[in-house]
Amino acid sequence: MPKHLKRVAALTALTALLAACQQTTAPHPQAALVKVNLSAATLRQTQGMHALGFTSDVPNAHYDVTIRDNAGHIVAFNGTTFDPTGNGATTLTLGQANEFTQTLLLPKGTYSFETKVKDDATSAVLLGYGPSTENQASVDATGSVIRLKSHAVFQGASSALAPAMNLAELYTDSTFNLSLNLKTAPVQGLSATVPTSDIGPVTYSLGNSTDGVLNGAGSKIGVNVTARGTASDAELNVTANFSAWVYNGATDTASVQPVSLSFAKTIQTNMMTIDTVMPSVTFAPVGTAYTNQATLLTGRVTDDVQVQNLRVYVDGNLVASTDSAEQVPGVAPVITDGTGAWTAPWGATNVGTADVTVIGEDSSGNETRLSQSVTVEKQSAIEITPEDYGNYYQAFDVMNGVPLTFKVNADANQGMLHFKVYGYATVTATDPSGTPLAIATQYTGYTDFYGFPSGQYTFTVTPTQDQTLNIETHYD
């Protein structure tokens, strides 16, 4: 994943840290100003299920924020200081140039914050929107913490209701999963996934009762379907209806509107066929795997009719599967995209050589298997040298409960050490003498630590779910 994406992926909330700071040279004599630290908190959401932001595939983006007072008037700024004349700038931008942070001076009072998330490439695509009605806060001398909501903006043209795995032909009585793939408008050809929390309940319906059977009510990510069809109606039609945040071009905003997506495919009826074609499976070379670190296995699987399952075995033990019934502890889900691409995490546990086998199965029971011998080495502590502000994010694919150890060599002469974990994990730390350190958890989703003396600090990060963790280490 590109570094810029690590810095912007899954931006889930704007955080306004409000701390009182009386100014002796306030530009407005009747109103003391309060220091307001407005920042974009980066919370890694690998599964994209969070009401306040995006999934991990969001493109490089920035936040344009408009602030209004309790009378509904837009607040103007001279730089970052409240402008009582109203002639200053009326939009504040949080982006990479200012590390997603602006320190403002505002009079005490109640304010609302309207947020527009725009792509960096063109500044023309509204990726997310946070209405002022959902984002109101009081600025006072006591200080407070405010998280400003934003919602991913759905675009129907980029979205689809489609088979979860390759489905070239559809026969009567075939059962398969339809995935609801919801996307934002594209930026340079790529669209971000809309979090499930930014849409309403989904209902699925058939075009005709003879089309097939919906196996259960389905969910926000899809539905299981069995095709039927008749001689006079040999097409399966399925429609998903839900509400989503949709772009309003006239005002460059978004609002909740009813939308739908449909799937249609011809059903092969009244036929007698024999499927003798094996699935086509690829399995990318793995190279070296390490204990206590997730190794991402990738490849492609397609079939001339229908891919039924893909499973991954290590030394004869099942470690990943597309079949949800097999996804018990120790068996990870295999993720597919409907076009044939698949990915699966594997957490190696034993040093030596592991035999990794991938088996693709089609709907007729035909199988194709590929195997690799993978060298597994012990993962020693990962050494990190802090940098100044810049490209200081590193990404690690991790598995639930499998710890990573980091050794950070800090030089107190360079400034304050900043170590932060973006994601869901527990963190323990020791200072250069081996004394345990207290960890400050400021916001849900990541852990913040600041240390001072020179020497080597040890951090043990234990993930609480399968995910991609971002580690940020630098000097302030």
Short mmCIF file of C-alpha atoms in Angstrom, two decimals:
data_model
loop_
_atom_site.label_atom_id
_atom_site.label_comp_id
_atom_site.label_asym_id
_atom_site.label_seq_id
_atom_site.Cartn_x
_atom_site.Cartn_y
_atom_site.Cartn_z
CA MET A 1 0.00 0.00 0.00
CA PRO A 2 1.48 3.44 -0.91
CA LYS A 3 2.79 5.48 2.00
CA HIS A 4 0.41 8.34 1.31
CA LEU A 5 -2.47 5.93 1.72
CA LYS A 6 -1.13 4.85 5.10
CA ARG A 7 -1.39 8.44 6.19
CA VAL A 8 -4.92 9.01 4.99
CA ALA A 9 -6.49 5.44 4.85
CA ALA A 10 -9.38 4.98 7.14
CA LEU A 11 -9.58 8.60 8.39
CA THR A 12 -12.48 8.10 10.72
CA ALA A 13 -12.95 11.30 12.71
CA LEU A 14 -11.99 14.89 13.14
CA THR A 15 -10.97 15.59 16.72
CA ALA A 16 -11.13 19.06 18.15
CA LEU A 17 -9.02 19.33 21.29
CA LEU A 18 -10.13 22.41 23.12
CA ALA A 19 -7.92 23.97 25.78
CA ALA A 20 -8.38 27.33 27.42
CA CYS A 21 -5.81 29.93 26.56
CA GLN A 22 -6.60 33.57 27.46
CA GLN A 23 -5.02 35.95 24.96
CA THR A 24 -3.70 39.33 26.12
CA THR A 25 -3.90 40.78 22.61
CA ALA A 26 -7.29 39.48 21.51
CA PRO A 27 -8.52 41.11 18.26
CA HIS A 28 -12.03 41.40 19.69
CA PRO A 29 -12.08 43.33 23.01
CA GLN A 30 -15.50 42.03 24.13
CA ALA A 31 -14.69 38.33 23.75
CA ALA A 32 -11.73 36.44 25.15
CA LEU A 33 -10.37 33.88 22.73
CA VAL A 34 -9.95 30.19 23.39
CA LYS A 35 -7.23 28.07 21.87
CA VAL A 36 -8.73 25.27 19.77
CA ASN A 37 -6.63 22.44 18.39
CA LEU A 38 -8.55 21.08 15.39
CA SER A 39 -7.05 17.86 14.08
CA ALA A 40 -7.87 14.79 12.02
CA ALA A 41 -7.39 11.65 14.11
CA THR A 42 -6.27 8.67 12.04
CA LEU A 43 -8.00 5.51 13.24
CA ARG A 44 -7.18 2.41 11.23
CA GLN A 45 -10.41 0.57 10.26
CA THR A 46 -9.39 -2.44 8.23
CA GLN A 47 -12.87 -3.89 8.06
CA GLY A 48 -14.49 -0.57 7.29
CA MET A 49 -17.26 -0.79 9.91
CA HIS A 50 -17.20 2.60 11.56
CA ALA A 51 -19.77 5.37 11.45
CA LEU A 52 -17.29 8.21 11.45
CA GLY A 53 -15.07 7.66 8.45
CA PHE A 54 -13.69 5.42 5.74
CA THR A 55 -12.25 2.03 5.00
CA SER A 56 -8.56 1.44 4.37
CA ASP A 57 -8.75 1.95 0.59
CA VAL A 58 -9.63 5.64 0.72
CA PRO A 59 -7.38 7.70 -1.60
CA ASN A 60 -5.19 10.58 -0.50
CA ALA A 61 -7.61 13.21 0.79
CA HIS A 62 -8.05 16.34 2.89
CA TYR A 63 -10.77 17.88 5.04
CA ASP A 64 -12.38 21.23 4.22
CA VAL A 65 -14.11 22.49 7.37
CA THR A 66 -16.64 25.32 7.60
CA ILE A 67 -17.42 26.58 11.11
CA ARG A 68 -20.67 28.38 12.04
CA ASP A 69 -21.62 30.14 15.26
CA ASN A 70 -24.84 29.48 17.19
CA ALA A 71 -26.67 32.02 15.00
CA GLY A 72 -25.74 30.07 11.87
CA HIS A 73 -23.22 32.65 10.63
CA ILE A 74 -20.06 31.35 8.98
CA VAL A 75 -16.96 32.11 11.05
CA ALA A 76 -14.09 33.83 9.23
CA PHE A 77 -10.41 33.56 10.08
CA ASN A 78 -7.36 35.72 9.59
CA GLY A 79 -4.89 32.88 9.31
CA THR A 80 -6.09 30.72 12.16
CA THR A 81 -7.40 33.56 14.37
CA PHE A 82 -11.06 34.55 14.53
CA ASP A 83 -11.73 37.54 12.25
CA PRO A 84 -14.54 39.69 13.76
CA THR A 85 -14.86 41.65 10.48
CA GLY A 86 -16.02 38.53 8.64
CA ASN A 87 -13.70 39.28 5.72
CA GLY A 88 -11.23 36.46 6.32
CA ALA A 89 -11.09 32.90 5.02
CA THR A 90 -14.23 30.86 5.65
CA THR A 91 -12.80 27.39 5.00
CA LEU A 92 -10.13 25.62 7.02
CA THR A 93 -8.22 22.77 5.39
CA LEU A 94 -6.73 19.84 7.27
CA GLY A 95 -4.33 17.86 5.11
CA GLN A 96 -0.85 16.48 4.77
CA ALA A 97 0.70 19.95 4.53
CA ASN A 98 -0.34 20.78 8.11
CA GLU A 99 -0.30 17.20 9.42
CA PHE A 100 -4.11 17.33 9.60
CA THR A 101 -3.94 19.87 12.43
CA GLN A 102 -4.84 23.55 12.80
CA THR A 103 -4.57 25.53 16.05
CA LEU A 104 -7.34 28.15 16.11
CA LEU A 105 -8.29 31.11 18.28
CA LEU A 106 -12.06 31.39 18.73
CA PRO A 107 -14.40 33.25 21.10
CA LYS A 108 -16.18 31.09 23.63
CA GLY A 109 -19.51 29.83 22.39
CA THR A 110 -21.37 27.06 20.60
CA TYR A 111 -20.29 26.15 17.08
CA SER A 112 -21.17 23.71 14.33
CA PHE A 113 -18.67 22.15 11.94
CA GLU A 114 -19.49 21.19 8.34
CA THR A 115 -16.90 18.83 6.89
CA LYS A 116 -16.20 17.99 3.25
CA VAL A 117 -13.65 15.26 2.51
CA LYS A 118 -12.11 15.96 -0.90
CA ASP A 119 -9.50 14.03 -2.86
CA ASP A 120 -6.02 15.55 -3.05
CA ALA A 121 -5.57 14.75 -6.75
CA THR A 122 -8.32 17.05 -8.06
CA SER A 123 -10.14 18.49 -5.00
CA ALA A 124 -13.27 17.84 -7.07
CA VAL A 125 -14.49 14.50 -5.71
CA LEU A 126 -16.59 14.58 -2.54
CA LEU A 127 -15.48 11.39 -0.81
CA GLY A 128 -17.15 12.13 2.51
CA TYR A 129 -19.48 14.62 4.12
CA GLY A 130 -20.18 15.60 7.72
CA PRO A 131 -23.26 17.84 8.10
CA SER A 132 -23.18 20.66 10.62
CA THR A 133 -26.36 19.29 12.22
CA GLU A 134 -24.39 16.25 13.42
CA ASN A 135 -21.34 18.20 14.56
CA GLN A 136 -21.93 20.77 17.26
CA ALA A 137 -19.71 21.66 20.18
CA SER A 138 -19.23 24.24 22.91
CA VAL A 139 -15.91 26.05 23.10
CA ASP A 140 -15.21 27.20 26.64
CA ALA A 141 -12.45 27.72 29.16
CA THR A 142 -12.68 24.25 30.69
CA GLY A 143 -11.60 22.41 27.57
CA SER A 144 -13.28 19.45 25.89
CA VAL A 145 -12.80 16.79 23.20
CA ILE A 146 -15.13 16.71 20.19
CA ARG A 147 -15.21 14.07 17.46
CA LEU A 148 -16.76 15.35 14.27
CA LYS A 149 -18.65 12.82 12.17
CA SER A 150 -18.29 12.36 8.44
CA HIS A 151 -19.93 9.82 6.13
CA ALA A 152 -18.60 8.23 2.94
CA VAL A 153 -20.55 9.39 -0.13
CA PHE A 154 -22.00 6.53 -2.21
CA GLN A 155 -21.90 6.50 -6.03
CA GLY A 156 -24.09 3.96 -7.82
CA ALA A 157 -22.03 3.93 -11.02
CA SER A 158 -18.97 2.68 -9.11
CA SER A 159 -20.91 0.15 -7.02
CA ALA A 160 -22.29 -3.31 -7.80
CA LEU A 161 -24.35 -6.22 -6.56
CA ALA A 162 -22.27 -9.09 -7.95
CA PRO A 163 -21.13 -12.68 -7.23
CA ALA A 164 -18.54 -12.90 -4.48
CA MET A 165 -16.55 -15.44 -6.50
CA ASN A 166 -16.13 -16.09 -10.20
CA LEU A 167 -19.46 -17.17 -11.79
CA ALA A 168 -19.16 -17.74 -15.54
CA GLU A 169 -22.30 -19.87 -15.93
CA LEU A 170 -25.41 -20.14 -13.75
CA TYR A 171 -27.35 -23.39 -13.63
CA THR A 172 -30.64 -24.31 -12.01
CA ASP A 173 -30.21 -25.15 -8.29
CA SER A 174 -26.79 -23.45 -8.14
CA THR A 175 -26.23 -21.64 -4.84
CA PHE A 176 -23.82 -18.70 -4.54
CA ASN A 177 -23.16 -15.49 -2.62
CA LEU A 178 -24.01 -12.07 -4.01
CA SER A 179 -21.78 -9.35 -2.56
CA LEU A 180 -22.95 -5.79 -2.08
CA ASN A 181 -19.90 -3.74 -3.12
CA LEU A 182 -20.55 -0.09 -2.31
CA LYS A 183 -18.06 2.52 -3.52
CA THR A 184 -17.42 6.25 -3.57
CA ALA A 185 -16.86 8.19 -6.79
CA PRO A 186 -13.52 7.24 -8.39
CA VAL A 187 -10.30 9.17 -8.05
CA GLN A 188 -7.90 8.41 -10.89
CA GLY A 189 -9.82 5.21 -11.57
CA LEU A 190 -9.96 3.92 -7.99
CA SER A 191 -12.93 4.09 -5.61
CA ALA A 192 -13.02 3.71 -1.83
CA THR A 193 -15.35 1.27 -0.09
CA VAL A 194 -18.36 2.75 1.72
CA PRO A 195 -18.47 1.55 5.36
CA THR A 196 -21.51 -0.53 6.25
CA SER A 197 -22.34 1.94 9.02
CA ASP A 198 -22.91 4.68 6.43
CA ILE A 199 -25.87 2.88 4.85
CA GLY A 200 -29.28 1.89 6.17
CA PRO A 201 -30.75 -1.62 6.45
CA VAL A 202 -30.67 -3.57 3.18
CA THR A 203 -33.64 -5.52 1.83
CA TYR A 204 -33.29 -7.97 -1.07
CA SER A 205 -36.00 -9.00 -3.52
CA LEU A 206 -36.36 -11.31 -6.54
CA GLY A 207 -37.67 -10.17 -9.89
CA ASN A 208 -40.14 -13.09 -9.84
CA SER A 209 -40.80 -15.80 -7.30
CA THR A 210 -39.71 -18.40 -9.88
CA ASP A 211 -36.26 -16.79 -10.28
CA GLY A 212 -34.83 -18.50 -7.24
CA VAL A 213 -34.65 -18.48 -3.46
CA LEU A 214 -33.08 -15.93 -1.12
CA ASN A 215 -31.43 -18.04 1.58
CA GLY A 216 -32.02 -15.77 4.53
CA ALA A 217 -32.61 -12.04 4.75
CA GLY A 218 -29.06 -11.14 3.77
CA SER A 219 -27.10 -8.26 5.24
CA LYS A 220 -25.28 -5.05 4.42
CA ILE A 221 -22.54 -7.04 2.69
CA GLY A 222 -24.65 -9.40 0.59
CA VAL A 223 -27.08 -12.32 0.36
CA ASN A 224 -26.97 -16.04 -0.44
CA VAL A 225 -29.07 -17.07 -3.46
CA THR A 226 -30.17 -20.32 -5.09
CA ALA A 227 -31.10 -20.05 -8.78
CA ARG A 228 -34.25 -21.75 -10.10
CA GLY A 229 -35.76 -20.39 -13.32
CA THR A 230 -38.34 -21.77 -15.73
CA ALA A 231 -38.49 -22.35 -19.46
CA SER A 232 -40.40 -19.08 -19.85
CA ASP A 233 -38.36 -17.07 -17.34
CA ALA A 234 -34.75 -18.21 -17.39
CA GLU A 235 -33.18 -15.14 -15.78
CA LEU A 236 -32.30 -14.52 -12.15
CA ASN A 237 -32.97 -10.95 -11.00
CA VAL A 238 -32.05 -9.74 -7.51
CA THR A 239 -32.36 -6.16 -6.24
CA ALA A 240 -30.88 -4.61 -3.08
CA ASN A 241 -32.67 -1.57 -1.64
CA PHE A 242 -31.14 0.65 1.04
CA SER A 243 -30.40 4.26 1.96
CA ALA A 244 -26.99 5.93 1.60
CA TRP A 245 -25.31 9.32 1.60
CA VAL A 246 -25.62 10.59 -1.98
CA TYR A 247 -23.94 13.59 -3.62
CA ASN A 248 -25.97 16.77 -4.15
CA GLY A 249 -24.24 18.46 -7.07
CA ALA A 250 -26.02 21.80 -6.76
CA THR A 251 -24.72 22.40 -3.23
CA ASP A 252 -21.58 20.20 -3.20
CA THR A 253 -23.00 18.37 -0.18
CA ALA A 254 -24.51 14.95 0.49
CA SER A 255 -27.74 13.72 2.05
CA VAL A 256 -29.35 10.41 2.89
CA GLN A 257 -31.41 9.10 -0.04
CA PRO A 258 -33.00 5.76 -1.03
CA VAL A 259 -30.94 3.83 -3.61
CA SER A 260 -30.87 0.37 -5.17
CA LEU A 261 -28.52 -1.98 -7.02
CA SER A 262 -29.52 -4.94 -9.17
CA PHE A 263 -28.03 -8.19 -10.45
CA ALA A 264 -29.26 -10.20 -13.45
CA LYS A 265 -27.93 -13.38 -15.05
CA THR A 266 -29.32 -16.00 -17.42
CA ILE A 267 -30.07 -19.37 -15.81
CA GLN A 268 -29.16 -22.46 -17.81
CA THR A 269 -32.28 -24.67 -17.61
CA ASN A 270 -33.34 -27.93 -19.25
CA MET A 271 -29.75 -28.93 -19.97
CA MET A 272 -27.63 -31.98 -19.33
CA THR A 273 -23.95 -31.17 -19.10
CA ILE A 274 -20.78 -32.70 -17.72
CA ASP A 275 -18.25 -30.34 -16.18
CA THR A 276 -14.79 -31.72 -16.88
CA VAL A 277 -12.86 -28.45 -16.60
CA MET A 278 -10.80 -27.92 -13.47
CA PRO A 279 -10.67 -24.50 -11.79
CA SER A 280 -7.78 -22.25 -12.76
CA VAL A 281 -5.74 -21.40 -9.66
CA THR A 282 -2.64 -19.26 -9.18
CA PHE A 283 -0.62 -18.87 -5.98
CA ALA A 284 1.95 -16.06 -5.82
CA PRO A 285 5.43 -17.03 -4.54
CA VAL A 286 5.69 -16.41 -0.81
CA GLY A 287 9.42 -16.21 -0.20
CA THR A 288 10.27 -16.15 3.52
CA ALA A 289 7.63 -16.08 6.25
CA TYR A 290 8.26 -15.02 9.85
CA THR A 291 6.85 -16.19 13.13
CA ASN A 292 4.72 -13.70 15.05
CA GLN A 293 3.92 -11.83 11.86
CA ALA A 294 1.10 -12.28 9.36
CA THR A 295 2.11 -13.37 5.86
CA LEU A 296 -0.38 -12.38 3.17
CA LEU A 297 -1.01 -15.16 0.65
CA THR A 298 -2.41 -14.05 -2.72
CA GLY A 299 -3.46 -15.43 -6.09
CA ARG A 300 -6.37 -15.90 -8.48
CA VAL A 301 -9.06 -18.56 -8.88
CA THR A 302 -11.55 -18.80 -11.77
CA ASP A 303 -13.69 -21.48 -13.39
CA ASP A 304 -15.65 -21.93 -16.61
CA VAL A 305 -18.83 -22.42 -14.54
CA GLN A 306 -18.60 -21.44 -10.86
CA VAL A 307 -15.92 -21.33 -8.17
CA GLN A 308 -17.33 -22.96 -5.05
CA ASN A 309 -14.52 -22.75 -2.48
CA LEU A 310 -10.86 -21.96 -1.99
CA ARG A 311 -8.95 -23.37 0.96
CA VAL A 312 -5.39 -22.97 2.26
CA TYR A 313 -3.57 -25.71 4.17
CA VAL A 314 -0.23 -25.55 5.99
CA ASP A 315 1.42 -28.90 6.74
CA GLY A 316 -1.97 -30.54 6.23
CA ASN A 317 -3.86 -28.20 8.58
CA LEU A 318 -6.60 -25.91 7.30
CA VAL A 319 -5.60 -22.27 7.97
CA ALA A 320 -7.93 -20.28 5.66
CA SER A 321 -11.18 -20.88 3.76
CA THR A 322 -13.90 -19.08 1.82
CA ASP A 323 -16.50 -21.26 3.57
CA SER A 324 -17.81 -19.30 6.57
CA ALA A 325 -18.75 -22.55 8.34
CA GLU A 326 -15.05 -23.50 8.42
CA GLN A 327 -13.85 -20.14 9.75
CA VAL A 328 -13.35 -21.24 13.34
CA PRO A 329 -10.48 -20.03 15.56
CA GLY A 330 -7.26 -20.74 13.70
CA VAL A 331 -8.94 -20.66 10.28
CA ALA A 332 -8.91 -17.23 8.64
CA PRO A 333 -11.32 -16.08 5.92
CA VAL A 334 -10.13 -16.09 2.32
CA ILE A 335 -11.14 -12.76 0.79
CA THR A 336 -12.28 -12.72 -2.84
CA ASP A 337 -13.34 -9.82 -5.05
CA GLY A 338 -15.61 -11.50 -7.61
CA THR A 339 -13.08 -11.15 -10.44
CA GLY A 340 -10.94 -14.06 -9.27
CA ALA A 341 -8.40 -12.37 -6.98
CA TRP A 342 -8.02 -13.89 -3.51
CA THR A 343 -6.04 -13.06 -0.37
CA ALA A 344 -5.59 -14.89 2.93
CA PRO A 345 -3.47 -14.13 6.04
CA TRP A 346 -1.28 -16.84 7.51
CA GLY A 347 0.46 -16.63 10.86
CA ALA A 348 3.45 -18.98 10.83
CA THR A 349 4.18 -20.51 14.23
CA ASN A 350 7.11 -22.90 13.75
CA VAL A 351 10.60 -22.14 12.46
CA GLY A 352 11.67 -24.35 9.56
CA THR A 353 9.99 -25.30 6.29
CA ALA A 354 6.21 -25.20 5.86
CA ASP A 355 4.30 -26.91 3.05
CA VAL A 356 1.56 -24.50 1.96
CA THR A 357 -1.18 -25.89 -0.29
CA VAL A 358 -4.01 -24.01 -1.99
CA ILE A 359 -7.03 -25.96 -3.29
CA GLY A 360 -9.63 -24.41 -5.58
CA GLU A 361 -12.97 -26.22 -5.96
CA ASP A 362 -15.72 -25.60 -8.50
CA SER A 363 -19.46 -26.23 -8.15
CA SER A 364 -19.10 -29.70 -9.71
CA GLY A 365 -16.46 -30.80 -7.20
CA ASN A 366 -13.50 -30.51 -9.58
CA GLU A 367 -10.34 -29.42 -7.77
CA THR A 368 -7.02 -27.81 -8.61
CA ARG A 369 -4.24 -27.68 -6.05
CA LEU A 370 -0.92 -25.84 -5.91
CA SER A 371 1.79 -26.17 -3.26
CA GLN A 372 4.86 -24.26 -2.13
CA SER A 373 7.59 -24.97 0.39
CA VAL A 374 8.02 -21.82 2.45
CA THR A 375 10.97 -21.07 4.72
CA VAL A 376 9.84 -19.81 8.13
CA GLU A 377 12.27 -17.81 10.24
CA LYS A 378 11.98 -16.38 13.73
CA GLN A 379 10.85 -12.79 13.77
CA SER A 380 13.23 -10.89 16.00
CA ALA A 381 12.34 -7.49 17.34
CA ILE A 382 11.79 -4.91 14.63
CA GLU A 383 14.21 -2.01 15.04
CA ILE A 384 12.96 1.45 14.19
CA THR A 385 14.93 4.68 13.99
CA PRO A 386 12.66 7.67 14.63
CA GLU A 387 12.53 10.38 11.99
CA ASP A 388 11.45 13.99 11.90
CA TYR A 389 7.98 14.71 10.55
CA GLY A 390 7.68 13.25 7.06
CA ASN A 391 7.28 9.67 5.85
CA TYR A 392 7.23 8.11 9.29
CA TYR A 393 4.44 5.52 8.93
CA GLN A 394 5.15 1.81 8.57
CA ALA A 395 2.43 -0.77 7.87
CA PHE A 396 2.31 -4.33 9.20
CA ASP A 397 -0.22 -7.04 8.38
CA VAL A 398 -1.03 -8.66 11.73
CA MET A 399 -3.23 -11.40 13.13
CA ASN A 400 -5.36 -11.41 16.25
CA GLY A 401 -3.30 -12.29 19.33
CA VAL A 402 0.05 -12.57 17.52
CA PRO A 403 2.38 -9.96 19.10
CA LEU A 404 5.00 -7.80 17.42
CA THR A 405 8.00 -6.40 19.29
CA PHE A 406 9.56 -3.07 18.31
CA LYS A 407 12.91 -1.66 19.46
CA VAL A 408 13.04 2.11 19.11
CA ASN A 409 16.40 3.86 19.47
CA ALA A 410 15.67 7.34 20.82
CA ASP A 411 17.98 10.33 21.03
CA ALA A 412 16.64 12.89 23.52
CA ASN A 413 18.66 15.62 21.79
CA GLN A 414 16.42 15.24 18.71
CA GLY A 415 13.21 16.12 20.57
CA MET A 416 10.34 14.29 22.18
CA LEU A 417 9.87 10.66 21.08
CA HIS A 418 6.46 9.98 19.59
CA PHE A 419 5.31 6.33 19.22
CA LYS A 420 1.77 5.68 18.09
CA VAL A 421 -0.15 2.55 17.05
CA TYR A 422 -3.02 3.07 14.62
CA GLY A 423 -5.40 0.15 14.90
CA TYR A 424 -6.83 -2.21 17.47
CA ALA A 425 -4.19 -3.59 19.81
CA THR A 426 -2.86 -3.58 23.33
CA VAL A 427 0.57 -2.05 23.90
CA THR A 428 3.15 -2.52 26.64
CA ALA A 429 6.43 -0.63 26.83
CA THR A 430 9.68 -0.51 28.78
CA ASP A 431 12.25 2.26 28.98
CA PRO A 432 16.00 1.79 28.31
CA SER A 433 16.48 0.42 31.84
CA GLY A 434 13.72 -2.17 31.40
CA THR A 435 11.25 -0.37 33.65
CA PRO A 436 7.62 -0.72 32.48
CA LEU A 437 6.06 2.47 31.16
CA ALA A 438 2.49 3.67 31.41
CA ILE A 439 0.70 3.88 28.07
CA ALA A 440 -1.75 6.71 27.41
CA THR A 441 -4.76 5.60 25.36
CA GLN A 442 -6.28 8.86 24.18
CA TYR A 443 -8.88 7.74 21.67
CA THR A 444 -10.51 4.45 20.78
CA GLY A 445 -8.43 2.66 18.20
CA TYR A 446 -4.88 3.82 18.79
CA THR A 447 -2.32 4.18 21.54
CA ASP A 448 -0.12 7.20 22.13
CA PHE A 449 3.19 7.33 23.99
CA TYR A 450 5.72 10.07 24.59
CA GLY A 451 9.15 9.34 26.07
CA PHE A 452 12.10 11.55 26.95
CA PRO A 453 15.40 9.90 27.98
CA SER A 454 17.80 8.63 25.34
CA GLY A 455 18.20 4.91 24.80
CA GLN A 456 16.34 1.91 23.41
CA TYR A 457 12.63 1.59 24.14
CA THR A 458 10.83 -1.73 23.72
CA PHE A 459 7.19 -1.86 22.62
CA THR A 460 5.13 -5.06 22.45
CA VAL A 461 2.03 -4.64 20.31
CA THR A 462 -0.61 -7.38 20.52
CA PRO A 463 -3.40 -7.04 17.92
CA THR A 464 -6.99 -7.67 19.02
CA GLN A 465 -8.17 -8.48 15.50
CA ASP A 466 -6.77 -9.35 12.06
CA GLN A 467 -5.85 -6.04 10.44
CA THR A 468 -3.16 -3.80 9.00
CA LEU A 469 -1.50 -1.79 11.77
CA ASN A 470 0.22 1.52 11.10
CA ILE A 471 3.16 2.32 13.35
CA GLU A 472 4.19 5.97 13.59
CA THR A 473 7.54 6.85 15.16
CA HIS A 474 9.14 10.27 14.97
CA TYR A 475 10.49 13.20 16.94
CA ASP A 476 8.34 16.21 17.74
#
